Amino acid sequence: MPASAGWSRIAALHKSDPQKLTAAAGPTTAAVELAALHLQDAIEGRLAHGHVYIRSASLRAQRAFKVHISSAFSYTCNSVIAAHLLLSTLRPPEPHWAWLLLEALFVAVYSFDVVLKAAYMGWPAYLKKGWHRALVALVCLFAAELAERGARRALGIPGGVLAHLARPLRPAVFCVRSRLVRRLAVDCLACLRTLGRLGALLLPLLLFFATLAVRLFRGSAAHAQLGSLAAALRSLSILLTTTNLPEISDAVLGVSRAHGAFVVAFVVSGSFLLMNLALPLLYQSYCASHLKQDEKERRKAREGLGKAFSALLLPDHTALPVATVVRLLRRLDPGITRLRVAAIVQTLSPQQQPGGGASPPQPRAASPYRRPLA
């Protein structure tokens, strides 16, 4: 049956008796389209406000959604962010009106991006996410900085207060706008938390050795490097990188050879142990954060695929075979394979699996190359 005739029949049945719509449409019309939209939302990570959600939204929201997810709009926003960041490094201290007009254009593009996404999500749902609130705050800061620049130039007052705050935050627009950069920023924040814990371990070590150095080397030949608490903290902090090791060693050995054990103990405990722990701990925290975000994305994909299977249930509440589902969903994503879908199906809960429950184990076929047991 042609697609136009099928859709006409579905529309007529929906007007007459909506209860018969599912049974008449079957798994090859409306159900397949709904499953394809669920799969596309799972691939793009838009389960909450994706293609399935926008089907029941207003025409204005649908147009805003279509523009916002288009590749042309994404490339335009990323190009504007890169150009804004580049021009901010080249802008003179007292820019001309042309610079201000160009920055006003950049701020207008940022504002249009915020309004466009909020148009189909709704402002309460849009502002519920922290990244969206951060983008709104950055746009408001850039607009306030631009207004201050224009007012100061019109009044002939040099300088600017908000410029010192807004200029370093311009690269942050990449983090709140791009999902890939946002994931990288989250991984880097996890590494910074690990560095903070390492600093909490390193600070007592520095204080202990600095206090010990003051008691040992005050008034001696090493007084300039280790005679006071401030000088000892500064010298020992540099000694963690072994940059000033010859200078500190010569000063300490000038006091006595026995005092050389102080330098050996600090280098072994500080440089060799704690500093060498930094790299594996940073790598471990980065991998843990990356795997956590991957698991979150896989959970979204499994949820979207489970909804796709639920949409493909037949009128008698039985599901299509996995091979049929793969063939239908491959119309949308040619990279879908049977093994990939089957692997995700195995991770679903029994209520989400095709047929509404776990399939019984199949008996293993006997291999023709094995001799039967007696």
Coordinates of C-alpha atoms in Angstrom, one line a residue:
M1 CA 0.0 0.0 0.0
P2 CA 1.5 3.4 -0.9
A3 CA 2.5 5.6 2.0
S4 CA 0.0 8.4 1.1
A5 CA -2.9 6.0 1.1
G6 CA -1.7 4.5 4.4
W7 CA -1.6 7.9 6.1
S8 CA -5.0 8.8 4.7
R9 CA -6.5 5.6 6.1
I10 CA -4.9 6.3 9.5
A11 CA -6.2 9.9 9.6
A12 CA -9.7 8.7 8.7
L13 CA -9.6 6.1 11.5
H14 CA -8.3 8.6 14.0
K15 CA -11.3 10.9 13.3
S16 CA -13.8 8.1 13.5
D17 CA -12.5 5.8 16.2
P18 CA -9.1 6.6 17.8
Q19 CA -9.1 3.2 19.6
K20 CA -8.7 1.4 16.3
L21 CA -5.7 3.5 15.3
T22 CA -3.0 1.2 16.8
A23 CA -4.5 -2.0 15.4
A24 CA -5.0 -0.5 11.9
A25 CA -1.6 1.3 11.7
G26 CA 0.4 -1.8 12.7
P27 CA 4.2 -1.8 13.0
T28 CA 4.8 -0.3 9.5
T29 CA 3.3 3.2 9.7
A30 CA 2.7 5.3 12.8
A31 CA 4.4 2.8 15.1
V32 CA 7.5 2.6 13.0
E33 CA 7.7 6.4 12.7
L34 CA 7.3 6.7 16.5
A35 CA 10.0 4.1 17.1
A36 CA 12.3 5.9 14.7
L37 CA 11.8 9.2 16.5
H38 CA 12.6 7.4 19.8
L39 CA 15.8 6.0 18.3
Q40 CA 16.8 9.4 16.9
D41 CA 16.2 11.0 20.3
A42 CA 18.4 8.3 21.9
I43 CA 21.1 8.9 19.4
E44 CA 21.1 12.7 19.8
G45 CA 20.5 12.6 23.6
R46 CA 17.2 14.4 23.5
L47 CA 14.9 12.1 25.5
A48 CA 13.2 14.8 27.5
H49 CA 12.6 17.4 24.8
G50 CA 13.2 15.6 21.5
H51 CA 11.4 14.7 18.3
V52 CA 8.8 12.7 20.2
Y53 CA 8.0 15.6 22.5
I54 CA 7.9 18.1 19.8
R55 CA 5.2 16.2 17.8
S56 CA 2.5 17.3 20.3
A57 CA 3.9 20.8 20.7
S58 CA 2.7 24.0 18.9
L59 CA 3.7 24.9 15.4
R60 CA 5.8 27.7 16.8
A61 CA 7.7 25.3 19.0
Q62 CA 8.2 22.9 16.2
R63 CA 9.7 25.6 14.0
A64 CA 12.0 26.7 16.8
F65 CA 13.1 23.1 17.4
K66 CA 13.8 22.5 13.7
V67 CA 16.0 25.6 13.4
H68 CA 17.8 25.0 16.7
I69 CA 18.9 21.4 15.9
S70 CA 19.9 22.2 12.4
S71 CA 23.6 21.8 11.5
A72 CA 23.7 25.3 9.9
F73 CA 22.5 27.0 13.1
S74 CA 25.0 25.0 15.2
Y75 CA 27.9 25.8 12.9
T76 CA 26.8 29.5 12.9
C77 CA 26.8 29.6 16.7
N78 CA 30.2 27.9 17.0
S79 CA 31.7 30.2 14.4
V80 CA 30.3 33.3 16.3
I81 CA 31.8 32.0 19.6
A82 CA 35.2 31.4 18.0
A83 CA 35.2 34.9 16.3
H84 CA 34.1 36.6 19.5
L85 CA 36.9 34.9 21.4
L86 CA 39.5 35.8 18.7
L87 CA 38.4 39.4 18.4
S88 CA 38.4 39.9 22.1
T89 CA 42.1 39.3 22.2
L90 CA 42.7 41.8 19.4
R91 CA 40.4 44.5 20.6
P92 CA 42.1 47.8 21.7
P93 CA 41.6 49.2 25.2
E94 CA 39.3 51.9 23.8
P95 CA 37.5 50.3 20.9
H96 CA 35.8 52.1 18.1
W97 CA 32.0 52.1 17.5
A98 CA 32.5 49.4 14.9
W99 CA 33.9 47.0 17.5
L100 CA 31.0 47.7 19.8
L101 CA 28.5 47.1 16.9
L102 CA 30.2 43.8 16.1
E103 CA 30.1 42.7 19.7
A104 CA 26.4 43.7 19.8
L105 CA 25.9 41.3 16.9
F106 CA 27.6 38.5 18.8
V107 CA 25.5 39.1 21.9
A108 CA 22.4 39.1 19.7
V109 CA 23.3 35.7 18.3
Y110 CA 23.8 34.3 21.9
S111 CA 20.4 35.8 22.9
F112 CA 18.7 34.3 19.9
D113 CA 20.2 30.9 20.7
V114 CA 18.8 31.1 24.3
V115 CA 15.3 32.3 23.2
L116 CA 15.1 29.7 20.4
K117 CA 15.8 26.8 22.7
A118 CA 13.5 28.1 25.4
A119 CA 10.7 28.6 22.8
Y120 CA 10.3 24.8 22.4
M121 CA 11.4 23.7 25.9
G122 CA 9.6 26.3 27.9
W123 CA 11.3 28.7 30.3
P124 CA 10.8 26.7 33.4
A125 CA 12.2 23.5 31.9
Y126 CA 15.0 25.5 30.2
L127 CA 16.1 27.2 33.4
K128 CA 16.0 23.9 35.4
K129 CA 19.4 22.9 33.9
G130 CA 22.5 24.4 35.4
W131 CA 24.3 24.7 32.0
H132 CA 21.3 26.7 30.6
R133 CA 21.3 29.1 33.6
A134 CA 25.1 29.6 33.1
L135 CA 24.5 30.5 29.5
V136 CA 21.8 33.0 30.4
A137 CA 24.1 34.5 33.0
L138 CA 27.0 34.8 30.5
V139 CA 24.8 36.5 27.9
C140 CA 23.5 39.0 30.5
L141 CA 27.1 39.7 31.6
F142 CA 28.2 40.3 28.0
A143 CA 25.2 42.6 27.4
A144 CA 25.9 44.6 30.5
E145 CA 29.6 44.9 29.6
L146 CA 28.6 46.1 26.1
A147 CA 26.2 48.6 27.6
E148 CA 28.8 49.9 30.0
R149 CA 31.4 50.2 27.2
G150 CA 28.9 52.2 25.0
A151 CA 27.9 54.5 27.9
R152 CA 31.5 55.2 28.9
R153 CA 32.5 56.0 25.3
A154 CA 29.5 58.3 24.9
L155 CA 30.4 60.2 28.1
G156 CA 34.1 60.2 27.3
I157 CA 35.1 58.1 30.4
P158 CA 37.9 55.7 29.8
G159 CA 38.2 52.2 31.3
G160 CA 35.5 49.7 32.3
V161 CA 34.7 47.5 35.3
L162 CA 32.8 44.7 33.7
A163 CA 35.3 44.2 30.9
H164 CA 37.8 42.7 33.3
L165 CA 35.2 40.1 34.4
A166 CA 33.6 39.4 31.0
R167 CA 36.7 38.9 28.9
P168 CA 38.1 35.9 30.7
L169 CA 34.7 34.2 30.7
R170 CA 34.2 34.3 27.0
P171 CA 35.7 30.8 26.4
A172 CA 33.1 29.4 28.9
V173 CA 30.4 29.9 26.2
F174 CA 32.0 26.9 24.4
C175 CA 31.5 24.8 27.6
V176 CA 27.8 25.6 28.0
R177 CA 27.0 25.5 24.3
S178 CA 28.9 22.4 23.1
R179 CA 28.2 19.0 24.6
L180 CA 31.6 17.7 23.7
V181 CA 33.4 20.6 25.3
R182 CA 31.1 20.4 28.3
R183 CA 32.1 16.8 28.8
L184 CA 35.8 17.7 28.6
A185 CA 35.2 20.5 31.2
V186 CA 33.5 18.1 33.6
D187 CA 36.4 15.7 33.2
C188 CA 38.9 18.5 33.9
L189 CA 36.9 19.6 37.0
A190 CA 37.2 16.0 38.3
C191 CA 40.9 16.2 37.8
L192 CA 41.0 19.5 39.7
R193 CA 39.2 17.9 42.7
T194 CA 41.9 15.2 42.7
L195 CA 44.5 17.9 42.7
G196 CA 42.8 19.5 45.7
R197 CA 43.0 16.2 47.6
L198 CA 46.6 15.8 46.7
G199 CA 47.2 19.4 47.9
A200 CA 45.5 18.5 51.2
L201 CA 48.0 15.7 51.6
L202 CA 51.0 17.8 50.5
L203 CA 50.3 20.8 52.7
P204 CA 50.9 19.0 56.1
L205 CA 54.1 17.5 54.7
L206 CA 55.4 20.9 53.7
L207 CA 54.5 22.4 57.1
F208 CA 56.2 19.6 58.9
F209 CA 59.4 19.8 57.0
A210 CA 59.4 23.6 57.0
T211 CA 59.0 23.7 60.8
L212 CA 61.8 21.1 61.1
A213 CA 64.1 23.0 58.8
V214 CA 63.6 26.2 60.8
R215 CA 64.7 24.4 64.0
L216 CA 67.7 22.7 62.3
F217 CA 69.1 25.5 60.1
R218 CA 68.3 28.8 61.8
G219 CA 71.5 30.8 62.1
S220 CA 73.5 28.4 60.1
A221 CA 74.9 28.5 56.6
A222 CA 71.5 27.5 55.2
H223 CA 69.6 30.2 57.0
A224 CA 68.9 32.2 53.7
Q225 CA 67.0 29.1 52.3
L226 CA 65.7 27.4 55.3
G227 CA 66.1 29.7 58.3
S228 CA 62.6 31.2 58.4
L229 CA 59.2 29.6 57.9
A230 CA 58.4 31.6 54.8
A231 CA 61.7 30.9 53.2
A232 CA 61.6 27.2 54.1
L233 CA 58.1 26.9 52.6
R234 CA 59.2 28.6 49.4
S235 CA 62.4 26.6 49.0
L236 CA 60.7 23.3 49.8
S237 CA 57.9 24.0 47.4
I238 CA 60.5 24.4 44.6
L239 CA 62.4 21.4 45.9
L240 CA 59.3 19.2 45.1
T241 CA 60.3 19.7 41.4
T242 CA 64.0 19.2 42.2
T243 CA 64.8 22.5 40.5
N244 CA 66.9 23.9 43.3
L245 CA 68.2 20.5 44.6
P246 CA 71.9 21.4 44.1
E247 CA 71.6 24.7 45.8
I248 CA 69.7 23.3 48.8
S249 CA 72.0 20.3 49.0
D250 CA 75.2 22.4 49.1
A251 CA 73.7 24.7 51.7
V252 CA 72.6 21.8 54.0
L253 CA 75.8 19.8 53.5
G254 CA 77.7 23.0 54.4
V255 CA 76.2 22.7 57.9
S256 CA 77.1 19.0 58.4
R257 CA 76.9 15.7 56.5
A258 CA 74.3 14.4 59.0
H259 CA 71.9 17.1 58.0
G260 CA 71.9 15.7 54.4
A261 CA 69.4 13.1 55.7
F262 CA 66.8 16.0 55.8
V263 CA 67.1 16.6 52.1
V264 CA 67.0 12.9 51.3
A265 CA 63.9 12.3 53.5
F266 CA 62.0 15.3 51.9
V267 CA 62.9 14.3 48.3
V268 CA 61.9 10.7 48.9
S269 CA 58.6 11.5 50.6
G270 CA 57.6 14.6 48.6
S271 CA 59.0 14.2 45.1
F272 CA 59.2 10.4 44.7
L273 CA 56.1 9.4 46.5
L274 CA 53.4 12.1 46.5
M275 CA 54.4 13.8 43.2
N276 CA 54.6 10.4 41.4
L277 CA 51.1 9.6 42.7
A278 CA 49.7 12.7 41.0
L279 CA 49.8 11.4 37.5
P280 CA 48.1 8.0 38.1
L281 CA 45.5 9.6 40.4
L282 CA 44.7 12.2 37.8
Y283 CA 44.4 9.6 35.1
Q284 CA 42.1 7.5 37.3
S285 CA 39.9 10.4 38.1
Y286 CA 39.7 11.4 34.4
C287 CA 38.8 7.8 33.4
A288 CA 36.2 7.5 36.2
S289 CA 34.5 10.8 35.2
H290 CA 34.6 9.8 31.5
L291 CA 33.1 6.4 32.2
K292 CA 30.4 7.9 34.3
Q293 CA 29.3 10.2 31.5
D294 CA 29.5 7.3 29.0
E295 CA 27.3 5.3 31.3
K296 CA 24.8 8.2 31.4
E297 CA 24.7 8.4 27.6
R298 CA 24.3 4.6 27.3
R299 CA 21.4 4.8 29.8
K300 CA 19.7 7.3 27.6
A301 CA 20.3 5.1 24.6
R302 CA 18.9 2.1 26.3
E303 CA 15.9 4.1 27.4
G304 CA 15.2 5.3 23.9
L305 CA 15.6 1.9 22.4
G306 CA 13.3 0.4 25.0
K307 CA 10.7 3.1 24.1
A308 CA 11.2 2.2 20.4
F309 CA 10.5 -1.5 21.2
S310 CA 7.4 -0.5 23.1
A311 CA 6.2 1.5 20.2
L312 CA 6.6 -1.5 17.9
L313 CA 4.4 -3.8 20.0
L314 CA 1.8 -5.5 17.9
P315 CA -1.9 -5.2 18.8
D316 CA -1.8 -8.6 20.6
H317 CA 1.0 -7.2 22.9
T318 CA 3.7 -9.2 21.2
A319 CA 6.8 -7.7 19.9
L320 CA 8.5 -8.0 16.5
P321 CA 11.6 -10.1 16.2
V322 CA 14.9 -8.3 16.7
A323 CA 15.8 -8.8 13.0
T324 CA 12.6 -7.1 11.9
V325 CA 13.2 -4.2 14.3
V326 CA 16.7 -3.8 13.0
R327 CA 15.5 -3.7 9.4
L328 CA 12.9 -1.1 10.3
L329 CA 15.1 1.1 12.4
R330 CA 17.9 0.9 9.8
R331 CA 15.9 3.3 7.6
L332 CA 16.9 6.0 10.0
D333 CA 20.4 4.9 11.1
P334 CA 22.3 2.7 8.6
G335 CA 24.8 1.9 11.3
I336 CA 22.3 -0.1 13.4
T337 CA 23.2 -3.8 13.4
R338 CA 21.4 -6.8 14.8
L339 CA 24.2 -7.5 17.3
R340 CA 24.2 -3.9 18.5
V341 CA 20.5 -3.9 19.1
A342 CA 20.5 -7.3 20.7
A343 CA 23.3 -6.3 23.0
I344 CA 21.3 -3.3 24.2
V345 CA 18.1 -5.4 24.5
Q346 CA 19.9 -7.7 26.9
T347 CA 20.5 -4.8 29.3
L348 CA 16.9 -3.8 29.4
S349 CA 14.6 -4.6 32.2
P350 CA 12.1 -7.4 31.7
Q351 CA 9.3 -4.9 31.3
Q352 CA 11.2 -3.0 28.5
Q353 CA 12.2 -6.1 26.6
P354 CA 10.3 -7.1 23.4
G355 CA 7.2 -9.0 24.4
G356 CA 7.0 -7.5 27.9
G357 CA 9.3 -10.0 29.6
A358 CA 12.5 -11.9 29.3
S359 CA 12.6 -14.6 26.6
P360 CA 13.0 -18.2 27.8
P361 CA 16.5 -19.6 27.3
Q362 CA 16.8 -21.4 24.0
P363 CA 18.3 -24.9 23.9
R364 CA 21.8 -25.0 22.5
A365 CA 22.1 -26.7 19.2
A366 CA 24.4 -29.7 19.0
S367 CA 27.6 -29.2 17.1
P368 CA 28.1 -31.7 14.2
Y369 CA 31.8 -31.8 15.0
R370 CA 31.4 -33.2 18.5
R371 CA 30.9 -36.9 19.2
P372 CA 27.7 -37.6 21.2
L373 CA 28.3 -38.9 24.8
A374 CA 27.5 -42.5 25.5

